[in-house]
Coordinates of N, CA and C in Angstrom, one line a residue:
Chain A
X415 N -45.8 18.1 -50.7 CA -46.7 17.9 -49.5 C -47.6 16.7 -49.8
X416 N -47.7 15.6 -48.9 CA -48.1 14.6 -49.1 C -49.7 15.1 -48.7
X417 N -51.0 14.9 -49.5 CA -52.3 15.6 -49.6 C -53.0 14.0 -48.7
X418 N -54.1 14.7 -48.0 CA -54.8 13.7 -47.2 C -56.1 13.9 -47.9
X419 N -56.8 12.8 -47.5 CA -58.3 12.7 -47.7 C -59.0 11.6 -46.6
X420 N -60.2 12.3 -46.5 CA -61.1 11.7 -45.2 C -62.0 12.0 -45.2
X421 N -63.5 11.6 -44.8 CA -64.5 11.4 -44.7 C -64.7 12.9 -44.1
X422 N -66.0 13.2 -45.0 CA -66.2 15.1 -44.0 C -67.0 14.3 -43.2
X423 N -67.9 14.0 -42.6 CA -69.0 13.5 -41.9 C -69.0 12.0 -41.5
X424 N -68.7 11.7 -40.1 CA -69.8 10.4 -39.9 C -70.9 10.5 -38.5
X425 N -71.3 9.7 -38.4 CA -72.3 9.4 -37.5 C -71.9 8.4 -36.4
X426 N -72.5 8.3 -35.3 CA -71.8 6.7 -34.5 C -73.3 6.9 -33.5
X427 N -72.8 6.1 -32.8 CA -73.9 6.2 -31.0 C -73.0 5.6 -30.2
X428 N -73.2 6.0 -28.8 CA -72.3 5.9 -27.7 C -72.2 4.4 -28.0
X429 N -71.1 4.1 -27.4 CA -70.9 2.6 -26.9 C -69.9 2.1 -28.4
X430 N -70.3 2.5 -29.4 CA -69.5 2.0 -30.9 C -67.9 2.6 -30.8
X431 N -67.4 1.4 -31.5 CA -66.1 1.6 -32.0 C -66.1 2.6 -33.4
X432 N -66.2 3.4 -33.4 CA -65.8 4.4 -34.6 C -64.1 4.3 -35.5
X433 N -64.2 4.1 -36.6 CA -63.0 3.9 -37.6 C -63.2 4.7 -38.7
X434 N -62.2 5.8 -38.4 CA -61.9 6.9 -39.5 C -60.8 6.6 -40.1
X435 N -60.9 6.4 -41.7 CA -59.8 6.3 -42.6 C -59.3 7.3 -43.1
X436 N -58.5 7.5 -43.4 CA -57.4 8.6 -44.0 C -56.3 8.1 -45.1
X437 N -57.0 8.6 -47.0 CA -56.1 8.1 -47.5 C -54.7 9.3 -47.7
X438 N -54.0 8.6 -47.6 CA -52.2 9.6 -48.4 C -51.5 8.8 -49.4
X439 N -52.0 8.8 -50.6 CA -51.1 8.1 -51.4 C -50.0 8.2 -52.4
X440 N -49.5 9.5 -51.9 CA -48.1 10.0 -51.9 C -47.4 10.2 -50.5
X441 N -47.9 9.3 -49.8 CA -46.7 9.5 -48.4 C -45.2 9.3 -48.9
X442 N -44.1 10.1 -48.3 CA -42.8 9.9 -48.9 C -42.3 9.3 -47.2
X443 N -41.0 8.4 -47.8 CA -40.4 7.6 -46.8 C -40.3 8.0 -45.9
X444 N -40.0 9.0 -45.2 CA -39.6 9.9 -43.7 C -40.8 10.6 -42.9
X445 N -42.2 10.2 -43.7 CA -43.5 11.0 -43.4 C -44.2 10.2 -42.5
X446 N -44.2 11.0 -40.9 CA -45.3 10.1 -40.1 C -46.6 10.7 -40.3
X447 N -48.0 9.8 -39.5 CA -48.8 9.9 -39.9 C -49.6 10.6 -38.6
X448 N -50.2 12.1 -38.0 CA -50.8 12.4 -37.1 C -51.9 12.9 -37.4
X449 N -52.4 12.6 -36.0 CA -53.9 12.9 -36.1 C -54.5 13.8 -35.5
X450 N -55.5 14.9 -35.0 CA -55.6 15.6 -34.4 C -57.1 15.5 -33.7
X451 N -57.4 16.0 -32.5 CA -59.3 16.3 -32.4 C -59.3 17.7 -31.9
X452 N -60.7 18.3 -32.5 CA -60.8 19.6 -32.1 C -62.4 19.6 -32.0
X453 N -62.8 20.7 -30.6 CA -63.8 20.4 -29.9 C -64.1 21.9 -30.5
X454 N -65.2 22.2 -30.7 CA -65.9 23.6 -30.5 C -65.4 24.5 -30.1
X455 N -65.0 25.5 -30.4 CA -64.3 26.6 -29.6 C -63.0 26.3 -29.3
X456 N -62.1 25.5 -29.3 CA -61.3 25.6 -29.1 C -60.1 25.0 -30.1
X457 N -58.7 24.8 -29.8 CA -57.6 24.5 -30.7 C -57.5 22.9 -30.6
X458 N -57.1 22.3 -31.6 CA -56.9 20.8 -31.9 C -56.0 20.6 -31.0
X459 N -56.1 19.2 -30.8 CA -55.4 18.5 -29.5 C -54.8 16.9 -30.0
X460 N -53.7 17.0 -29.9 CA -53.0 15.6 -30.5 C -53.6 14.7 -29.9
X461 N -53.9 13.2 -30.5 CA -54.5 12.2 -30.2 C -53.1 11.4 -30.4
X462 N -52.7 11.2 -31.5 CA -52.0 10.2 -31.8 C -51.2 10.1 -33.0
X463 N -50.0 9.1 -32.6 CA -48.8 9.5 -34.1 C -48.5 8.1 -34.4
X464 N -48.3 7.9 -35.4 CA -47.8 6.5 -35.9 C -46.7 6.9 -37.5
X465 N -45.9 5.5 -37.2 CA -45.1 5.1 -38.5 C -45.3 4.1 -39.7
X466 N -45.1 3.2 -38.9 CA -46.2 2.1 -39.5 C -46.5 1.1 -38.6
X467 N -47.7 0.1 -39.1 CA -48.0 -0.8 -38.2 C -48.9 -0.6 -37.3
X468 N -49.2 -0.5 -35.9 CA -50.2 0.0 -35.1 C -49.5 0.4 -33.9
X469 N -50.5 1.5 -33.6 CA -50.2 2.1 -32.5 C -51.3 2.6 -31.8
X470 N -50.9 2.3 -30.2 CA -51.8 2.7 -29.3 C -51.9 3.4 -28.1
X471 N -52.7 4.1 -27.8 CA -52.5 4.8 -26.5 C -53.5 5.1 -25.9
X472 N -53.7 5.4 -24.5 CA -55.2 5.5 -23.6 C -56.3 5.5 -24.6
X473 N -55.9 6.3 -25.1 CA -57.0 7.4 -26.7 C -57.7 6.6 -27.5
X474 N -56.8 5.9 -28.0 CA -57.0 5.5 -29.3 C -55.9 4.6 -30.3
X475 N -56.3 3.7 -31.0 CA -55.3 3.3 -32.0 C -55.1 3.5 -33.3
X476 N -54.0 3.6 -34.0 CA -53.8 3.9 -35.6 C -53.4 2.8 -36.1
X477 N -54.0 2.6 -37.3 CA -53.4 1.4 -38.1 C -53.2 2.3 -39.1
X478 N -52.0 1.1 -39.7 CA -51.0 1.3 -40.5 C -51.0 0.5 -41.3
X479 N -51.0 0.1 -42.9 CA -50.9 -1.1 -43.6 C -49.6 -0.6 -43.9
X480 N -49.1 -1.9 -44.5 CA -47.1 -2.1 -44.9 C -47.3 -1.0 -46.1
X481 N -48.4 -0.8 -47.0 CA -47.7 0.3 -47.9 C -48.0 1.9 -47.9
X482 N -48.5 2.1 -46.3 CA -48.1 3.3 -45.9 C -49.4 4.1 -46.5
X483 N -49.9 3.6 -47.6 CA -51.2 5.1 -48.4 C -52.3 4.9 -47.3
X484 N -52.7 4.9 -46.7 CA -53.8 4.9 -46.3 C -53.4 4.4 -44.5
X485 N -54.3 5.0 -43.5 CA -54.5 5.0 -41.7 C -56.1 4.9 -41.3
X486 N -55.9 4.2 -40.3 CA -57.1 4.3 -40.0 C -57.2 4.5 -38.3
X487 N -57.9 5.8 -37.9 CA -58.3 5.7 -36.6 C -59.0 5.0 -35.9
X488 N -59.2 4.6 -34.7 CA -59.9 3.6 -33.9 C -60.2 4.5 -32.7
X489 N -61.6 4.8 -32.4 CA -61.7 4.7 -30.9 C -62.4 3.9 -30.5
X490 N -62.0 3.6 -29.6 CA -63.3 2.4 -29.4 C -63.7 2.8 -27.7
X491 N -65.3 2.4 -28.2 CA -66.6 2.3 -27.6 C -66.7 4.5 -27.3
X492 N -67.0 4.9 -28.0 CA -67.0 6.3 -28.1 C -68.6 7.0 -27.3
X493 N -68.1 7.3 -26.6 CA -69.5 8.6 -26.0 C -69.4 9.8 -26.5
X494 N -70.4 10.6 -25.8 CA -71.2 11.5 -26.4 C -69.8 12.9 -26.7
X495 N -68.8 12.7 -25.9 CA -68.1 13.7 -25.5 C -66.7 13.2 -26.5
X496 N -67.0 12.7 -27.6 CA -65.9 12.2 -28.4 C -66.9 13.1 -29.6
X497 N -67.6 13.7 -29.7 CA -67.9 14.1 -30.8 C -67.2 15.8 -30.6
X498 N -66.4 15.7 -32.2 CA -65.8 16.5 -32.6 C -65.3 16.5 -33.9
X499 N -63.8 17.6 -34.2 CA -63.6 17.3 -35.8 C -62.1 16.6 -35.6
X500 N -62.3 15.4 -36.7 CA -60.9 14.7 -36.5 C -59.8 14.8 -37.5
X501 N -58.7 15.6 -37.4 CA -57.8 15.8 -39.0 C -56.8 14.8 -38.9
X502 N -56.6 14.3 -40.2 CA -55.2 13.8 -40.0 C -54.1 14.4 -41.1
X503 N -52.9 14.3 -40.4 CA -51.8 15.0 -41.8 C -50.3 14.2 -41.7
X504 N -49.6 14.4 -42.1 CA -48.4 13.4 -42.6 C -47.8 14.4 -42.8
X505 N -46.3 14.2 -42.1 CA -45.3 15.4 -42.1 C -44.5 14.5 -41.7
X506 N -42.9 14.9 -41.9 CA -41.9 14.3 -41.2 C -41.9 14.8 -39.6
X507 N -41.5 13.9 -38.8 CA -41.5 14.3 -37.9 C -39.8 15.5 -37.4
X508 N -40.3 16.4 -37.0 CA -39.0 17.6 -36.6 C -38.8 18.4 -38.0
X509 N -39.7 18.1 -39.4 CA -39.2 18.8 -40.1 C -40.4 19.6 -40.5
X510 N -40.4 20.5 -41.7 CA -41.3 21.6 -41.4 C -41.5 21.8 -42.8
X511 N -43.3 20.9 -43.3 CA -43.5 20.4 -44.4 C -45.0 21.5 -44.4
X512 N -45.3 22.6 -43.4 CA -46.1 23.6 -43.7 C -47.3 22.4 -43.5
X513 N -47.6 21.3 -43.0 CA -48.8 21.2 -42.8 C -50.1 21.4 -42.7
X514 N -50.6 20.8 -43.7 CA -52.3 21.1 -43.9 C -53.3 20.3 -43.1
X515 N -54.2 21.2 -42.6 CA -54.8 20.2 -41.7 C -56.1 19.8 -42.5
X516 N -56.6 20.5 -43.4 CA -57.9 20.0 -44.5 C -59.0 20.1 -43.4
X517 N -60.6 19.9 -44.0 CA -61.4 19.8 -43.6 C -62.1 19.3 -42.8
X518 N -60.9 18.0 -41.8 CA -61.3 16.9 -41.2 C -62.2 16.3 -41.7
X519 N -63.1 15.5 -40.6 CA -64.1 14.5 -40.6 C -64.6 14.7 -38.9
X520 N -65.7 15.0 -39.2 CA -67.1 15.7 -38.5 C -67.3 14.7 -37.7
X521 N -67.3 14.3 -36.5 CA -67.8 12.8 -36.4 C -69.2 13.0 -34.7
X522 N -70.0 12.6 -35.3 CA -71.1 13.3 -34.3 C -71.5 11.9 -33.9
X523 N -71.9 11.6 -32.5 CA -71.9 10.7 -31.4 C -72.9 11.0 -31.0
X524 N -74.1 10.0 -30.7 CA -75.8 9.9 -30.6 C -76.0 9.2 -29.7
X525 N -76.8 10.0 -28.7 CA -77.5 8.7 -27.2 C -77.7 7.4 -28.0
Chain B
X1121 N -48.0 25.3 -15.1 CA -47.0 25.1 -16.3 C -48.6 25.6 -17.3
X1122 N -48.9 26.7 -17.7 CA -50.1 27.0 -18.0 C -49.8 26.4 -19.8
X1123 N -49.2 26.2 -20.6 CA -49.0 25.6 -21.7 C -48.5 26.8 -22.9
X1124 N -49.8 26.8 -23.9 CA -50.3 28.4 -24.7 C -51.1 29.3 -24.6
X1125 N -50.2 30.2 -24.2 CA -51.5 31.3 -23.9 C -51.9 32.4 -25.2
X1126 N -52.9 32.8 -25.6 CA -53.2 33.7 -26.6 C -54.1 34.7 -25.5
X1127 N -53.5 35.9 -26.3 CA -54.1 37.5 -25.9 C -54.7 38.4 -27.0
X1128 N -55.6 39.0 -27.6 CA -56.9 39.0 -26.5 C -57.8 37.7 -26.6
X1129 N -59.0 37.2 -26.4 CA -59.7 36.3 -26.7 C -60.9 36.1 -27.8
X1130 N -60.9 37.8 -27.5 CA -62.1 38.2 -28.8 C -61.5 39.5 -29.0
X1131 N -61.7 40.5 -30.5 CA -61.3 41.5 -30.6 C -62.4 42.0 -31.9
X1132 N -62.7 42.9 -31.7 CA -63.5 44.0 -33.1 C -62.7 44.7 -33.4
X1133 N -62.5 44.7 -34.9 CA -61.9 46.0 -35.1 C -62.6 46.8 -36.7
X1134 N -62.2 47.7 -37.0 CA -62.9 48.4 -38.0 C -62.2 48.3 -39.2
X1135 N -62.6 48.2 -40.4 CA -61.6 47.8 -41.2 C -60.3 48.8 -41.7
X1136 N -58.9 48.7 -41.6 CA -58.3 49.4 -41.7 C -57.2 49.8 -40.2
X1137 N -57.5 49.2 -39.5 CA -57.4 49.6 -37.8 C -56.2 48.3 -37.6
X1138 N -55.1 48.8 -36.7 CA -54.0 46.7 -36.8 C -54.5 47.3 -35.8
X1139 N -53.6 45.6 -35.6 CA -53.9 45.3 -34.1 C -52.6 44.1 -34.2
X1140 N -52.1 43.5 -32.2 CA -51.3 42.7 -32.8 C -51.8 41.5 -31.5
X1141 N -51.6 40.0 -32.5 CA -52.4 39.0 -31.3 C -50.8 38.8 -30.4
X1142 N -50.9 38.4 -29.4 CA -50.1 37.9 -28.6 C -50.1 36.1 -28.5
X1143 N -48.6 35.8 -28.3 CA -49.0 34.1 -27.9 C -47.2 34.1 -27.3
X1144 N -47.9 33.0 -26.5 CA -46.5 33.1 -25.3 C -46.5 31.1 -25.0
X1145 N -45.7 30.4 -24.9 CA -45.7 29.4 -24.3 C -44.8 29.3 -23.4
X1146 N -44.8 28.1 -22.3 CA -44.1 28.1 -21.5 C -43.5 26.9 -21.5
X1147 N -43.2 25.4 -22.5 CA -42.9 24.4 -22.4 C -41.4 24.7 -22.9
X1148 N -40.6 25.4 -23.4 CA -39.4 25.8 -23.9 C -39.3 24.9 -25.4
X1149 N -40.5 25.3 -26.2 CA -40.7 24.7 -27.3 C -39.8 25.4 -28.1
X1150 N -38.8 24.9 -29.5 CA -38.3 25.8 -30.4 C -39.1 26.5 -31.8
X1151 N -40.0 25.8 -31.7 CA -41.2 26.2 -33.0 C -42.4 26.9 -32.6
X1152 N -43.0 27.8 -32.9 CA -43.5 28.4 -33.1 C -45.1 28.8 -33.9
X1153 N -46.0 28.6 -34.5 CA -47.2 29.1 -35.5 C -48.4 29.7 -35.3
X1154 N -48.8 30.6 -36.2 CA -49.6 31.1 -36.1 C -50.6 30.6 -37.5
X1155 N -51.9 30.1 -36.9 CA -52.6 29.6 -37.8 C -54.5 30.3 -38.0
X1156 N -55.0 30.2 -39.3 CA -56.5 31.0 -39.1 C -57.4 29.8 -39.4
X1157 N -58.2 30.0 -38.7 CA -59.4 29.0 -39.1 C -61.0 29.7 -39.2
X1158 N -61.6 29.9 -40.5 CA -62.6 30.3 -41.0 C -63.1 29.2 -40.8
X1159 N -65.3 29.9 -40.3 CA -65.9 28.6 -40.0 C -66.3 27.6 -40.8
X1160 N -66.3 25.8 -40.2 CA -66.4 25.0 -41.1 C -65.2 24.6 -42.0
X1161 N -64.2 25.1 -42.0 CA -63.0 25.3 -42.2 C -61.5 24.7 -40.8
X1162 N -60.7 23.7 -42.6 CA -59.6 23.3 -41.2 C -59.2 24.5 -41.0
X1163 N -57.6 24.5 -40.0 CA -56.6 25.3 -39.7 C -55.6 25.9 -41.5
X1164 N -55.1 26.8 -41.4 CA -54.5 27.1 -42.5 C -53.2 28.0 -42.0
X1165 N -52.0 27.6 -41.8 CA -50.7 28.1 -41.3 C -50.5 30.0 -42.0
X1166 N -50.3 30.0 -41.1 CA -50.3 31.6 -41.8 C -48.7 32.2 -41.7
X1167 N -47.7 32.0 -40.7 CA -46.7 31.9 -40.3 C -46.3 30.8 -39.5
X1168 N -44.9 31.0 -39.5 CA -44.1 29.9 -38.7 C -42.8 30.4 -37.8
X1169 N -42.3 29.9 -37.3 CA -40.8 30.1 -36.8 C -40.5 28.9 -36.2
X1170 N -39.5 28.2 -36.7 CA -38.8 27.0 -36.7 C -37.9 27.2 -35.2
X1171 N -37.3 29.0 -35.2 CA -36.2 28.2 -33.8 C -36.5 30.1 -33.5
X1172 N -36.0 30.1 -32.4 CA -35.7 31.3 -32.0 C -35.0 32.1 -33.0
X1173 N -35.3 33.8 -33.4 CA -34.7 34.6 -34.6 C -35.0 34.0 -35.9
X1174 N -36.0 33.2 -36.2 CA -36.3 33.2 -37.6 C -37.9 33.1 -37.4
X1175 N -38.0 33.1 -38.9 CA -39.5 33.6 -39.5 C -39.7 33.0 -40.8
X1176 N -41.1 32.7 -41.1 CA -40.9 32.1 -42.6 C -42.8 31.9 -42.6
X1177 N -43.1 31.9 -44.2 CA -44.4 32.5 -44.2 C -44.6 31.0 -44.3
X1178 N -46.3 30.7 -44.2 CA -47.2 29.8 -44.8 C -48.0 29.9 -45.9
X1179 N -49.4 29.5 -45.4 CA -50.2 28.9 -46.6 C -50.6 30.6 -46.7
X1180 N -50.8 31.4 -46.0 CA -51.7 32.4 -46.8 C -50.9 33.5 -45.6
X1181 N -50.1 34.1 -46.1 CA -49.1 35.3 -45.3 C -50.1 36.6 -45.6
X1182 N -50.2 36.7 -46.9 CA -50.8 38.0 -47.4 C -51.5 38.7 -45.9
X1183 N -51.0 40.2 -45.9 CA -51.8 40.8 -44.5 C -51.3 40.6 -43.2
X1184 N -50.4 39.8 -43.1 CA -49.9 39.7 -41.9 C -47.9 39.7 -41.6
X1185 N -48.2 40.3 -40.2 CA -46.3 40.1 -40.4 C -46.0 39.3 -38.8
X1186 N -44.9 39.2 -38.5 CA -44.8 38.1 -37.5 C -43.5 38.5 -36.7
X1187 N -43.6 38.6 -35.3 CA -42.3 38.4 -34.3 C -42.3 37.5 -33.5
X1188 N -41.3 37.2 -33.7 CA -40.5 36.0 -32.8 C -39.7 36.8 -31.8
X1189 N -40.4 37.3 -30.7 CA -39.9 38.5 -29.9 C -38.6 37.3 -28.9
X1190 N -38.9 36.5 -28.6 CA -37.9 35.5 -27.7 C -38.0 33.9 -28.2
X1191 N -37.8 33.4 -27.3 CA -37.8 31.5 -27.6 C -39.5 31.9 -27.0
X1192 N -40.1 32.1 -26.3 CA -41.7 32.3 -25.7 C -42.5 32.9 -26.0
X1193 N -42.1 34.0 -27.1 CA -43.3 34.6 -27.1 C -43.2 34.6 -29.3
X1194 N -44.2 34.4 -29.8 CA -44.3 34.8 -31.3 C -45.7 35.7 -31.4
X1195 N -45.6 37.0 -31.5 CA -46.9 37.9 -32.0 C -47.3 38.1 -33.9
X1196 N -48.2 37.9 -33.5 CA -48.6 38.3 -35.0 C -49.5 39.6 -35.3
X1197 N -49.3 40.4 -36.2 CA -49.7 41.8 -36.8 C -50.5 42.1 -37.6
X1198 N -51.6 42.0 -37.6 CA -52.6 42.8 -38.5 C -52.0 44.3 -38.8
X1199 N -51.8 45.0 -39.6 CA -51.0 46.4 -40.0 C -52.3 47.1 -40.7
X1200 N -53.1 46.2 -41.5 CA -54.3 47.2 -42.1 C -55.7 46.1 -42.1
X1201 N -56.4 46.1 -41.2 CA -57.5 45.0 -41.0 C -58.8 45.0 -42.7
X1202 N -58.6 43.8 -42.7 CA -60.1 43.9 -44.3 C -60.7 42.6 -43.3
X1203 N -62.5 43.0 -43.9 CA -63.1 41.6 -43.3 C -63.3 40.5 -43.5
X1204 N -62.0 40.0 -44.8 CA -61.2 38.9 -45.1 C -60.5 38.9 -44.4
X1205 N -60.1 39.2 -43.1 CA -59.9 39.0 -42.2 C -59.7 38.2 -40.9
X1206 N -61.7 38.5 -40.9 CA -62.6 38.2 -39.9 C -62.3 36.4 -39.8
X1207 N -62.1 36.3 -38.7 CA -61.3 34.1 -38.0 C -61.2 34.1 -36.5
X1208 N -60.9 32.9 -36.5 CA -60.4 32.7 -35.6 C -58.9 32.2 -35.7
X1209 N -57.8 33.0 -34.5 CA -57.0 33.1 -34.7 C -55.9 31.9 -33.7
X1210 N -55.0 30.6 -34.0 CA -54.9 30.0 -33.2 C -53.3 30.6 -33.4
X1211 N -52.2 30.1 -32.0 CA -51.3 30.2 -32.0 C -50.5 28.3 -31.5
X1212 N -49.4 27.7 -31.9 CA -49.3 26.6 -31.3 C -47.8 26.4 -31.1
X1213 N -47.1 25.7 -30.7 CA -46.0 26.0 -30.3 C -45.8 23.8 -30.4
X1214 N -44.4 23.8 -30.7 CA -44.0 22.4 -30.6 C -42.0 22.2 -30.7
X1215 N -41.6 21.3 -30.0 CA -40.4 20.6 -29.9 C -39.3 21.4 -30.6
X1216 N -40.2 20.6 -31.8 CA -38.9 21.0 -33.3 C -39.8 21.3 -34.3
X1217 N -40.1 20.9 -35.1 CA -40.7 20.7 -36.7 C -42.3 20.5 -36.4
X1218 N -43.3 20.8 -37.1 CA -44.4 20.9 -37.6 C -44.6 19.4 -37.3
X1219 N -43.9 18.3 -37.7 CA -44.3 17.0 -37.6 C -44.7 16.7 -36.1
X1220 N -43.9 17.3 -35.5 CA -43.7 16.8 -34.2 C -45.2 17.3 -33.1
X1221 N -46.0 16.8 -32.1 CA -46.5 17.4 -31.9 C -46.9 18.8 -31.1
X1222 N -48.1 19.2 -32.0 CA -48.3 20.8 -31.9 C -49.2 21.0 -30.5
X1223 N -49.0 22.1 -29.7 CA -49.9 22.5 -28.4 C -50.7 23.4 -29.1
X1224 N -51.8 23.6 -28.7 CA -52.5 24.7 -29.5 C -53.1 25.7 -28.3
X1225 N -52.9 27.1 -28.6 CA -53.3 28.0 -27.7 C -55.1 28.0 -27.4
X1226 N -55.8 28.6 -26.7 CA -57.0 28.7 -26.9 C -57.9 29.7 -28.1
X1227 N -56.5 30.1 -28.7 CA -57.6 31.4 -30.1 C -58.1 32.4 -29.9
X1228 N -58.2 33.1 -31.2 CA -58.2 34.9 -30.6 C -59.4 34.8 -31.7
X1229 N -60.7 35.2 -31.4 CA -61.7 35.7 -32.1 C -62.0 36.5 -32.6
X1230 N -61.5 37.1 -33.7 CA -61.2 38.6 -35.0 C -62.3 38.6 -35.8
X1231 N -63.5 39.8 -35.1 CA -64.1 40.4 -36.5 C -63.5 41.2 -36.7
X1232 N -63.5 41.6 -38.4 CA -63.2 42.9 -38.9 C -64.4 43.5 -39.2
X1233 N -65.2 45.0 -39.4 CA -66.1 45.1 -39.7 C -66.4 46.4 -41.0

């Protein structure tokens, strides 16, 4: 199982681009990289998937460097209602690597 | 198209007492999970089912047993409740594989007491 690591905590204020990195430096060849947000009370909600390189969508973007250990989330210009917990995990995609979602990264958004 | 549904939403039980959560999706997903999240705490897979008729444990099975009653519905079993127990209880349902992505139910809130 390819192990993540990520910031337990950050800080931001509305209007900032927020960038959460996520290291995996045992990603194996066939492992994409997803991300999840989960709001208080309720179940995590897919943000975004990538392979390599960058990727984007209403949401948000993921970067990808060529040697795969390490992603970094992007939202950009974030308000108050982006504050929540962000996980990311690496799994092949369709295959069934038991996924660990770890402790996220706390990311709390300030008038 | 209501997505994942979980039944009950909150539950007490006394220690020693099962109980069994319910989770039903309607997107004609082939995978299946049942996952616990203690607070402050990520998700931790507790069971799985990859396709219709199968089962296969996760990160922490101990205490629990699991049906895969159809392609829609996966229940999960408390048989003897301890207040290592006591979570919140998520259900999520996806395509194919765990990579792919997961819908997540709204969660079943389990004290044991």
């Amino acid at each position: 199982l390819a192990k993540t690591t990520q910031p337990i905590s950050m800080d931001s204020y509305e209007g900032q681009e927020v960038n959460i990195t996520c290291s995996h430096n045992n990603i194996a060849t066939n492992d994409y990289i997803t991300w999840y947000q989960q709001f208080p009370s309720q179940g995590p909600r897919f943000i975004i998937q990538g392979y390599k390189t960058k990727v984007t969508n209403e949401v948000a973007s993921l970067f990808i460097p060529a040697d795969r250990k390490s992603s970094t989330l992007s939202l950009p210009r974030v308000s108050l209602s982006d504050t929540a917990v962000y996980y990311c995990l690496v799994g092949v995609s369709g295959g069934y690597n038991k996924l660990i979602f770890g402790a996220g990264t706390r990311l709390a958004v300030h008038p | 198209n209501a997505g994942v549904t979980q039944t009950p939403k909150f539950q007490v039980l006394k220690t020693g007492q099962s109980m069994t959560l319910q989770c039903a999706q309607d997107m004609n997903h082939n995978s299946m999970y049942w996952y616990r999240q203690d607070p402050g705490m990520g998700l931790r897979l507790i069971y799985y089912s990859a396709s219709e008729g199968t089962t296969d444990k996760g990160e922490v099975p101990n205490g629990y047993n699991v049906s895969r009653l159809n392609k829609r519905e996966f229940s999960l079993r408390l048989e003897s409740a301890a207040p290592s127990q006591t979570s919140v209880y998520f259900c999520a349902s996806s395509r194919q594989g765990d990579g792919d992505e997961q819908y997540f139910g709204p969660g079943t809130r389990l004290t044991v007491t």
